[in-house]
JSON list of C-alpha atoms in Angstrom, two decimals:
[
{"chain": "A", "resi": 100, "resn": "MET", "atom": "CA", "xyz": [-13.38, -5.86, -20.21]},
{"chain": "A", "resi": 101, "resn": "ASN", "atom": "CA", "xyz": [-11.78, -2.45, -21.28]},
{"chain": "A", "resi": 102, "resn": "THR", "atom": "CA", "xyz": [-10.91, -0.25, -18.55]},
{"chain": "A", "resi": 103, "resn": "ASP", "atom": "CA", "xyz": [-9.71, 2.48, -20.65]},
{"chain": "A", "resi": 104, "resn": "GLN", "atom": "CA", "xyz": [-13.05, 4.11, -19.69]},
{"chain": "A", "resi": 105, "resn": "TYR", "atom": "CA", "xyz": [-12.51, 3.93, -16.33]},
{"chain": "A", "resi": 106, "resn": "LEU", "atom": "CA", "xyz": [-8.92, 5.57, -16.09]},
{"chain": "A", "resi": 107, "resn": "PRO", "atom": "CA", "xyz": [-9.91, 9.02, -15.84]},
{"chain": "A", "resi": 108, "resn": "SER", "atom": "CA", "xyz": [-12.13, 8.66, -12.56]},
{"chain": "A", "resi": 109, "resn": "PHE", "atom": "CA", "xyz": [-9.55, 6.32, -10.98]},
{"chain": "A", "resi": 110, "resn": "ILE", "atom": "CA", "xyz": [-7.13, 9.15, -11.77]},
{"chain": "A", "resi": 111, "resn": "ALA", "atom": "CA", "xyz": [-8.96, 11.67, -9.67]},
{"chain": "A", "resi": 112, "resn": "GLU", "atom": "CA", "xyz": [-10.10, 9.58, -6.87]},
{"chain": "A", "resi": 113, "resn": "ALA", "atom": "CA", "xyz": [-6.35, 8.54, -6.76]},
{"chain": "A", "resi": 114, "resn": "GLN", "atom": "CA", "xyz": [-5.31, 12.15, -6.56]},
{"chain": "A", "resi": 115, "resn": "GLU", "atom": "CA", "xyz": [-7.47, 12.66, -3.48]},
{"chain": "A", "resi": 116, "resn": "MET", "atom": "CA", "xyz": [-6.19, 10.05, -1.72]},
{"chain": "A", "resi": 117, "resn": "LEU", "atom": "CA", "xyz": [-2.66, 11.22, -2.49]},
{"chain": "A", "resi": 118, "resn": "ASN", "atom": "CA", "xyz": [-3.98, 13.96, -0.97]},
{"chain": "A", "resi": 119, "resn": "THR", "atom": "CA", "xyz": [-5.01, 12.38, 1.98]},
{"chain": "A", "resi": 120, "resn": "LEU", "atom": "CA", "xyz": [-1.77, 10.54, 2.33]},
{"chain": "A", "resi": 121, "resn": "GLU", "atom": "CA", "xyz": [0.23, 13.63, 2.54]},
{"chain": "A", "resi": 122, "resn": "ALA", "atom": "CA", "xyz": [-1.68, 15.75, 4.95]},
{"chain": "A", "resi": 123, "resn": "GLY", "atom": "CA", "xyz": [-1.83, 12.84, 7.48]},
{"chain": "A", "resi": 124, "resn": "LEU", "atom": "CA", "xyz": [1.91, 12.00, 6.65]},
{"chain": "A", "resi": 125, "resn": "LEU", "atom": "CA", "xyz": [3.06, 15.47, 7.12]},
{"chain": "A", "resi": 126, "resn": "ARG", "atom": "CA", "xyz": [1.01, 15.95, 10.29]},
{"chain": "A", "resi": 127, "resn": "ALA", "atom": "CA", "xyz": [2.60, 12.22, 11.17]},
{"chain": "A", "resi": 128, "resn": "GLU", "atom": "CA", "xyz": [6.03, 13.32, 10.34]},
{"chain": "A", "resi": 129, "resn": "ALA", "atom": "CA", "xyz": [5.49, 16.58, 12.41]},
{"chain": "A", "resi": 130, "resn": "GLY", "atom": "CA", "xyz": [5.15, 14.39, 15.52]},
{"chain": "A", "resi": 131, "resn": "ASP", "atom": "CA", "xyz": [1.27, 15.14, 15.52]},
{"chain": "A", "resi": 132, "resn": "CYS", "atom": "CA", "xyz": [-0.65, 11.45, 14.70]},
{"chain": "A", "resi": 133, "resn": "ASP", "atom": "CA", "xyz": [-3.32, 10.17, 16.44]},
{"chain": "A", "resi": 134, "resn": "THR", "atom": "CA", "xyz": [-5.55, 6.93, 16.03]},
{"chain": "A", "resi": 135, "resn": "ASP", "atom": "CA", "xyz": [-7.54, 8.71, 13.56]},
{"chain": "A", "resi": 136, "resn": "THR", "atom": "CA", "xyz": [-4.96, 10.07, 11.58]},
{"chain": "A", "resi": 137, "resn": "VAL", "atom": "CA", "xyz": [-3.92, 6.45, 11.10]},
{"chain": "A", "resi": 138, "resn": "ALA", "atom": "CA", "xyz": [-6.95, 4.83, 10.71]},
{"chain": "A", "resi": 139, "resn": "ALA", "atom": "CA", "xyz": [-7.51, 7.55, 7.65]},
{"chain": "A", "resi": 140, "resn": "LEU", "atom": "CA", "xyz": [-3.84, 6.94, 6.09]},
{"chain": "A", "resi": 141, "resn": "PHE", "atom": "CA", "xyz": [-4.71, 3.59, 6.36]},
{"chain": "A", "resi": 142, "resn": "ARG", "atom": "CA", "xyz": [-8.31, 3.86, 4.40]},
{"chain": "A", "resi": 143, "resn": "ALA", "atom": "CA", "xyz": [-6.73, 5.88, 1.47]},
{"chain": "A", "resi": 144, "resn": "MET", "atom": "CA", "xyz": [-3.99, 3.45, 0.64]},
{"chain": "A", "resi": 145, "resn": "HIS", "atom": "CA", "xyz": [-6.28, 0.80, 0.95]},
{"chain": "A", "resi": 146, "resn": "THR", "atom": "CA", "xyz": [-8.87, 2.83, -1.60]},
{"chain": "A", "resi": 147, "resn": "LEU", "atom": "CA", "xyz": [-5.68, 3.58, -3.92]},
{"chain": "A", "resi": 148, "resn": "LYS", "atom": "CA", "xyz": [-4.70, 0.00, -3.57]},
{"chain": "A", "resi": 149, "resn": "GLY", "atom": "CA", "xyz": [-8.12, -1.30, -4.23]},
{"chain": "A", "resi": 150, "resn": "SER", "atom": "CA", "xyz": [-8.70, 1.10, -7.23]},
{"chain": "A", "resi": 151, "resn": "ALA", "atom": "CA", "xyz": [-5.85, -0.21, -8.93]},
{"chain": "A", "resi": 152, "resn": "GLY", "atom": "CA", "xyz": [-6.73, -3.54, -8.68]},
{"chain": "A", "resi": 153, "resn": "LEU", "atom": "CA", "xyz": [-10.18, -3.06, -9.98]},
{"chain": "A", "resi": 154, "resn": "LEU", "atom": "CA", "xyz": [-8.37, -1.26, -13.10]},
{"chain": "A", "resi": 155, "resn": "GLY", "atom": "CA", "xyz": [-5.55, -4.48, -13.40]},
{"chain": "A", "resi": 156, "resn": "LEU", "atom": "CA", "xyz": [-2.41, -2.10, -12.60]},
{"chain": "A", "resi": 157, "resn": "PRO", "atom": "CA", "xyz": [-0.48, -4.73, -10.72]},
{"chain": "A", "resi": 158, "resn": "GLU", "atom": "CA", "xyz": [2.44, -2.37, -10.20]},
{"chain": "A", "resi": 159, "resn": "LEU", "atom": "CA", "xyz": [0.32, -0.16, -8.41]},
{"chain": "A", "resi": 160, "resn": "VAL", "atom": "CA", "xyz": [-1.31, -2.79, -6.27]},
{"chain": "A", "resi": 161, "resn": "GLY", "atom": "CA", "xyz": [1.79, -4.62, -5.00]},
{"chain": "A", "resi": 162, "resn": "PHE", "atom": "CA", "xyz": [3.24, -1.46, -4.29]},
{"chain": "A", "resi": 163, "resn": "SER", "atom": "CA", "xyz": [0.41, 0.25, -2.29]},
{"chain": "A", "resi": 164, "resn": "HIS", "atom": "CA", "xyz": [0.02, -3.04, -0.66]},
{"chain": "A", "resi": 165, "resn": "ARG", "atom": "CA", "xyz": [3.16, -2.78, 0.97]},
{"chain": "A", "resi": 166, "resn": "CYS", "atom": "CA", "xyz": [2.28, 0.33, 2.21]},
{"chain": "A", "resi": 167, "resn": "GLU", "atom": "CA", "xyz": [-0.97, -0.74, 3.09]},
{"chain": "A", "resi": 168, "resn": "ASN", "atom": "CA", "xyz": [0.43, -3.61, 5.30]},
{"chain": "A", "resi": 169, "resn": "VAL", "atom": "CA", "xyz": [2.56, -0.98, 7.26]},
{"chain": "A", "resi": 170, "resn": "LEU", "atom": "CA", "xyz": [-0.21, 1.18, 8.01]},
{"chain": "A", "resi": 171, "resn": "GLU", "atom": "CA", "xyz": [-2.10, -1.67, 9.01]},
{"chain": "A", "resi": 172, "resn": "ARG", "atom": "CA", "xyz": [0.49, -2.77, 11.69]},
{"chain": "A", "resi": 173, "resn": "ALA", "atom": "CA", "xyz": [0.63, 1.11, 12.88]},
{"chain": "A", "resi": 174, "resn": "ARG", "atom": "CA", "xyz": [-3.21, 0.93, 13.06]},
{"chain": "A", "resi": 175, "resn": "ALA", "atom": "CA", "xyz": [-3.06, -2.20, 15.19]},
{"chain": "A", "resi": 176, "resn": "GLY", "atom": "CA", "xyz": [-0.50, -0.37, 17.51]},
{"chain": "A", "resi": 177, "resn": "LEU", "atom": "CA", "xyz": [2.05, -2.88, 16.52]},
{"chain": "A", "resi": 178, "resn": "ILE", "atom": "CA", "xyz": [4.21, 0.00, 15.40]},
{"chain": "A", "resi": 179, "resn": "ALA", "atom": "CA", "xyz": [4.28, 3.66, 15.96]},
{"chain": "A", "resi": 180, "resn": "LEU", "atom": "CA", "xyz": [3.90, 6.12, 12.78]},
{"chain": "A", "resi": 181, "resn": "GLY", "atom": "CA", "xyz": [6.81, 8.69, 13.73]},
{"chain": "A", "resi": 182, "resn": "PRO", "atom": "CA", "xyz": [8.92, 11.21, 11.95]},
{"chain": "A", "resi": 183, "resn": "GLU", "atom": "CA", "xyz": [11.01, 8.70, 10.62]},
{"chain": "A", "resi": 184, "resn": "LEU", "atom": "CA", "xyz": [8.47, 6.09, 9.06]},
{"chain": "A", "resi": 185, "resn": "ALA", "atom": "CA", "xyz": [6.58, 9.00, 7.94]},
{"chain": "A", "resi": 186, "resn": "GLY", "atom": "CA", "xyz": [9.08, 10.27, 6.00]},
{"chain": "A", "resi": 187, "resn": "VAL", "atom": "CA", "xyz": [9.35, 7.07, 4.30]},
{"chain": "A", "resi": 188, "resn": "LEU", "atom": "CA", "xyz": [5.91, 6.86, 3.45]},
{"chain": "A", "resi": 189, "resn": "LEU", "atom": "CA", "xyz": [5.58, 10.46, 2.18]},
{"chain": "A", "resi": 190, "resn": "ALA", "atom": "CA", "xyz": [8.64, 9.29, -0.25]},
{"chain": "A", "resi": 191, "resn": "CYS", "atom": "CA", "xyz": [6.57, 6.29, -1.11]},
{"chain": "A", "resi": 192, "resn": "ARG", "atom": "CA", "xyz": [3.31, 8.59, -1.29]},
{"chain": "A", "resi": 193, "resn": "ASP", "atom": "CA", "xyz": [5.25, 10.66, -3.71]},
{"chain": "A", "resi": 194, "resn": "HIS", "atom": "CA", "xyz": [6.43, 7.22, -6.15]},
{"chain": "A", "resi": 195, "resn": "LEU", "atom": "CA", "xyz": [2.62, 6.73, -6.27]},
{"chain": "A", "resi": 196, "resn": "GLY", "atom": "CA", "xyz": [2.00, 10.22, -7.44]},
{"chain": "A", "resi": 197, "resn": "GLN", "atom": "CA", "xyz": [4.53, 10.03, -10.04]},
{"chain": "A", "resi": 198, "resn": "ARG", "atom": "CA", "xyz": [2.95, 6.60, -10.98]},
{"chain": "A", "resi": 199, "resn": "VAL", "atom": "CA", "xyz": [-0.45, 8.06, -11.14]},
{"chain": "A", "resi": 200, "resn": "ALA", "atom": "CA", "xyz": [1.10, 10.98, -13.05]},
{"chain": "A", "resi": 201, "resn": "ALA", "atom": "CA", "xyz": [2.44, 8.90, -15.73]},
{"chain": "A", "resi": 202, "resn": "LEU", "atom": "CA", "xyz": [-0.63, 6.75, -16.20]},
{"chain": "A", "resi": 203, "resn": "ALA", "atom": "CA", "xyz": [-2.89, 10.21, -17.05]},
{"chain": "A", "resi": 204, "resn": "ALA", "atom": "CA", "xyz": [-0.05, 11.26, -19.13]},
{"chain": "A", "resi": 205, "resn": "GLY", "atom": "CA", "xyz": [-0.35, 7.87, -20.92]},
{"chain": "A", "resi": 206, "resn": "ALA", "atom": "CA", "xyz": [3.42, 7.45, -20.58]},
{"chain": "A", "resi": 207, "resn": "PRO", "atom": "CA", "xyz": [4.67, 3.77, -20.89]},
{"chain": "A", "resi": 208, "resn": "THR", "atom": "CA", "xyz": [6.21, 1.85, -17.56]},
{"chain": "A", "resi": 209, "resn": "ASP", "atom": "CA", "xyz": [9.79, 3.62, -16.79]},
{"chain": "A", "resi": 210, "resn": "PRO", "atom": "CA", "xyz": [11.94, 1.24, -15.27]},
{"chain": "A", "resi": 211, "resn": "ASP", "atom": "CA", "xyz": [14.18, 3.85, -13.14]},
{"chain": "A", "resi": 212, "resn": "GLN", "atom": "CA", "xyz": [10.08, 3.80, -11.38]},
{"chain": "A", "resi": 213, "resn": "GLY", "atom": "CA", "xyz": [10.72, 0.25, -10.79]},
{"chain": "A", "resi": 214, "resn": "ARG", "atom": "CA", "xyz": [13.77, 0.48, -9.24]},
{"chain": "A", "resi": 215, "resn": "GLU", "atom": "CA", "xyz": [12.89, 3.45, -7.20]},
{"chain": "A", "resi": 216, "resn": "GLY", "atom": "CA", "xyz": [9.73, 1.38, -5.92]},
{"chain": "A", "resi": 217, "resn": "GLU", "atom": "CA", "xyz": [11.78, -1.66, -4.96]},
{"chain": "A", "resi": 218, "resn": "TYR", "atom": "CA", "xyz": [14.25, 0.48, -3.03]},
{"chain": "A", "resi": 219, "resn": "LEU", "atom": "CA", "xyz": [11.51, 2.35, -1.15]},
{"chain": "A", "resi": 220, "resn": "LEU", "atom": "CA", "xyz": [10.14, -1.00, -0.63]},
{"chain": "A", "resi": 221, "resn": "ALA", "atom": "CA", "xyz": [13.22, -1.77, 1.10]},
{"chain": "A", "resi": 222, "resn": "ARG", "atom": "CA", "xyz": [13.04, 1.00, 3.22]},
{"chain": "A", "resi": 223, "resn": "LEU", "atom": "CA", "xyz": [9.75, -0.28, 4.39]},
{"chain": "A", "resi": 224, "resn": "ALA", "atom": "CA", "xyz": [10.78, -3.60, 5.07]},
{"chain": "A", "resi": 225, "resn": "PRO", "atom": "CA", "xyz": [12.13, -3.11, 9.18]},
{"chain": "A", "resi": 226, "resn": "TRP", "atom": "CA", "xyz": [8.62, -2.03, 9.98]},
{"chain": "A", "resi": 227, "resn": "LEU", "atom": "CA", "xyz": [7.29, -5.12, 8.29]},
{"chain": "A", "resi": 228, "resn": "ALA", "atom": "CA", "xyz": [9.55, -7.24, 10.02]},
{"chain": "A", "resi": 229, "resn": "GLU", "atom": "CA", "xyz": [8.40, -8.93, 13.00]},
{"chain": "A", "resi": 230, "resn": "THR", "atom": "CA", "xyz": [9.96, -8.97, 16.19]},
{"chain": "A", "resi": 231, "resn": "PRO", "atom": "CA", "xyz": [11.23, -12.13, 17.83]},
{"chain": "A", "resi": 232, "resn": "ALA", "atom": "CA", "xyz": [8.97, -11.63, 20.71]},
{"chain": "A", "resi": 233, "resn": "GLN", "atom": "CA", "xyz": [6.04, -10.92, 18.09]},
{"chain": "A", "resi": 234, "resn": "THR", "atom": "CA", "xyz": [6.96, -14.03, 16.77]},
{"chain": "A", "resi": 235, "resn": "ALA", "atom": "CA", "xyz": [7.50, -16.16, 20.30]},
{"chain": "A", "resi": 236, "resn": "THR", "atom": "CA", "xyz": [3.94, -14.63, 20.70]},
{"chain": "A", "resi": 237, "resn": "GLN", "atom": "CA", "xyz": [2.59, -15.61, 17.43]},
{"chain": "A", "resi": 238, "resn": "ALA", "atom": "CA", "xyz": [4.13, -19.47, 17.95]},
{"chain": "A", "resi": 239, "resn": "THR", "atom": "CA", "xyz": [2.05, -19.91, 21.33]},
{"chain": "A", "resi": 240, "resn": "ALA", "atom": "CA", "xyz": [-1.01, -18.80, 20.23]},
{"chain": "A", "resi": 241, "resn": "THR", "atom": "CA", "xyz": [-0.79, -20.92, 17.26]},
{"chain": "A", "resi": 242, "resn": "ALA", "atom": "CA", "xyz": [0.50, -23.90, 18.54]},
{"chain": "A", "resi": 243, "resn": "ALA", "atom": "CA", "xyz": [-2.40, -26.20, 17.96]},
{"chain": "A", "resi": 244, "resn": "PRO", "atom": "CA", "xyz": [-1.13, -28.85, 15.32]},
{"chain": "A", "resi": 245, "resn": "ILE", "atom": "CA", "xyz": [-2.26, -28.12, 11.29]},
{"chain": "A", "resi": 246, "resn": "ILE", "atom": "CA", "xyz": [-4.82, -30.85, 10.85]},
{"chain": "A", "resi": 247, "resn": "SER", "atom": "CA", "xyz": [-5.50, -29.50, 7.09]},
{"chain": "A", "resi": 248, "resn": "ALA", "atom": "CA", "xyz": [-4.17, -27.26, 4.87]},
{"chain": "A", "resi": 249, "resn": "TRP", "atom": "CA", "xyz": [-6.68, -25.45, 2.15]},
{"chain": "A", "resi": 250, "resn": "ARG", "atom": "CA", "xyz": [-5.80, -23.79, -1.10]},
{"chain": "A", "resi": 251, "resn": "ILE", "atom": "CA", "xyz": [-8.27, -21.72, -2.72]},
{"chain": "A", "resi": 252, "resn": "THR", "atom": "CA", "xyz": [-8.04, -20.90, -6.60]},
{"chain": "A", "resi": 253, "resn": "LEU", "atom": "CA", "xyz": [-10.33, -18.50, -8.22]},
{"chain": "A", "resi": 254, "resn": "ARG", "atom": "CA", "xyz": [-10.19, -18.05, -11.81]},
{"chain": "A", "resi": 255, "resn": "LEU", "atom": "CA", "xyz": [-12.68, -15.44, -13.27]},
{"chain": "A", "resi": 256, "resn": "ASN", "atom": "CA", "xyz": [-13.62, -15.06, -17.19]},
{"chain": "A", "resi": 257, "resn": "PRO", "atom": "CA", "xyz": [-11.93, -12.57, -18.94]},
{"chain": "A", "resi": 258, "resn": "ASP", "atom": "CA", "xyz": [-15.40, -10.86, -19.68]}
]
């Protein structure tokens, strides 16, 4: 499937999602973050990730997926979306904006952007790490022995 025809729509939608992310993260950075803001941030990142996936943009998918995971933890109440985290997520939002702008310009992938993305994901790591208390609670909740395991593979026809 040729996805080039959908790129302009993706770029327009991505800009909307990036604007939503910026507005919500600026509120969070200022200490004005409620559950509706967190939910809107999660939806925007989820939409951006999903659209990038439909167009076969793995770098955007991988990066936005990690950001989405952090926002999911905030949405679930496992972490607080305070000023420090909002600042890191704003930098991630800017990185995504640069990637989308490069797509819009038809620019080749810049290795420096990849390194910047890795740096930003490393900065997000503390909010993705589980605390020992969470790990113990999850271990207790899943103490039943594993009887079987499943592996599901999906292969799609290129058309």
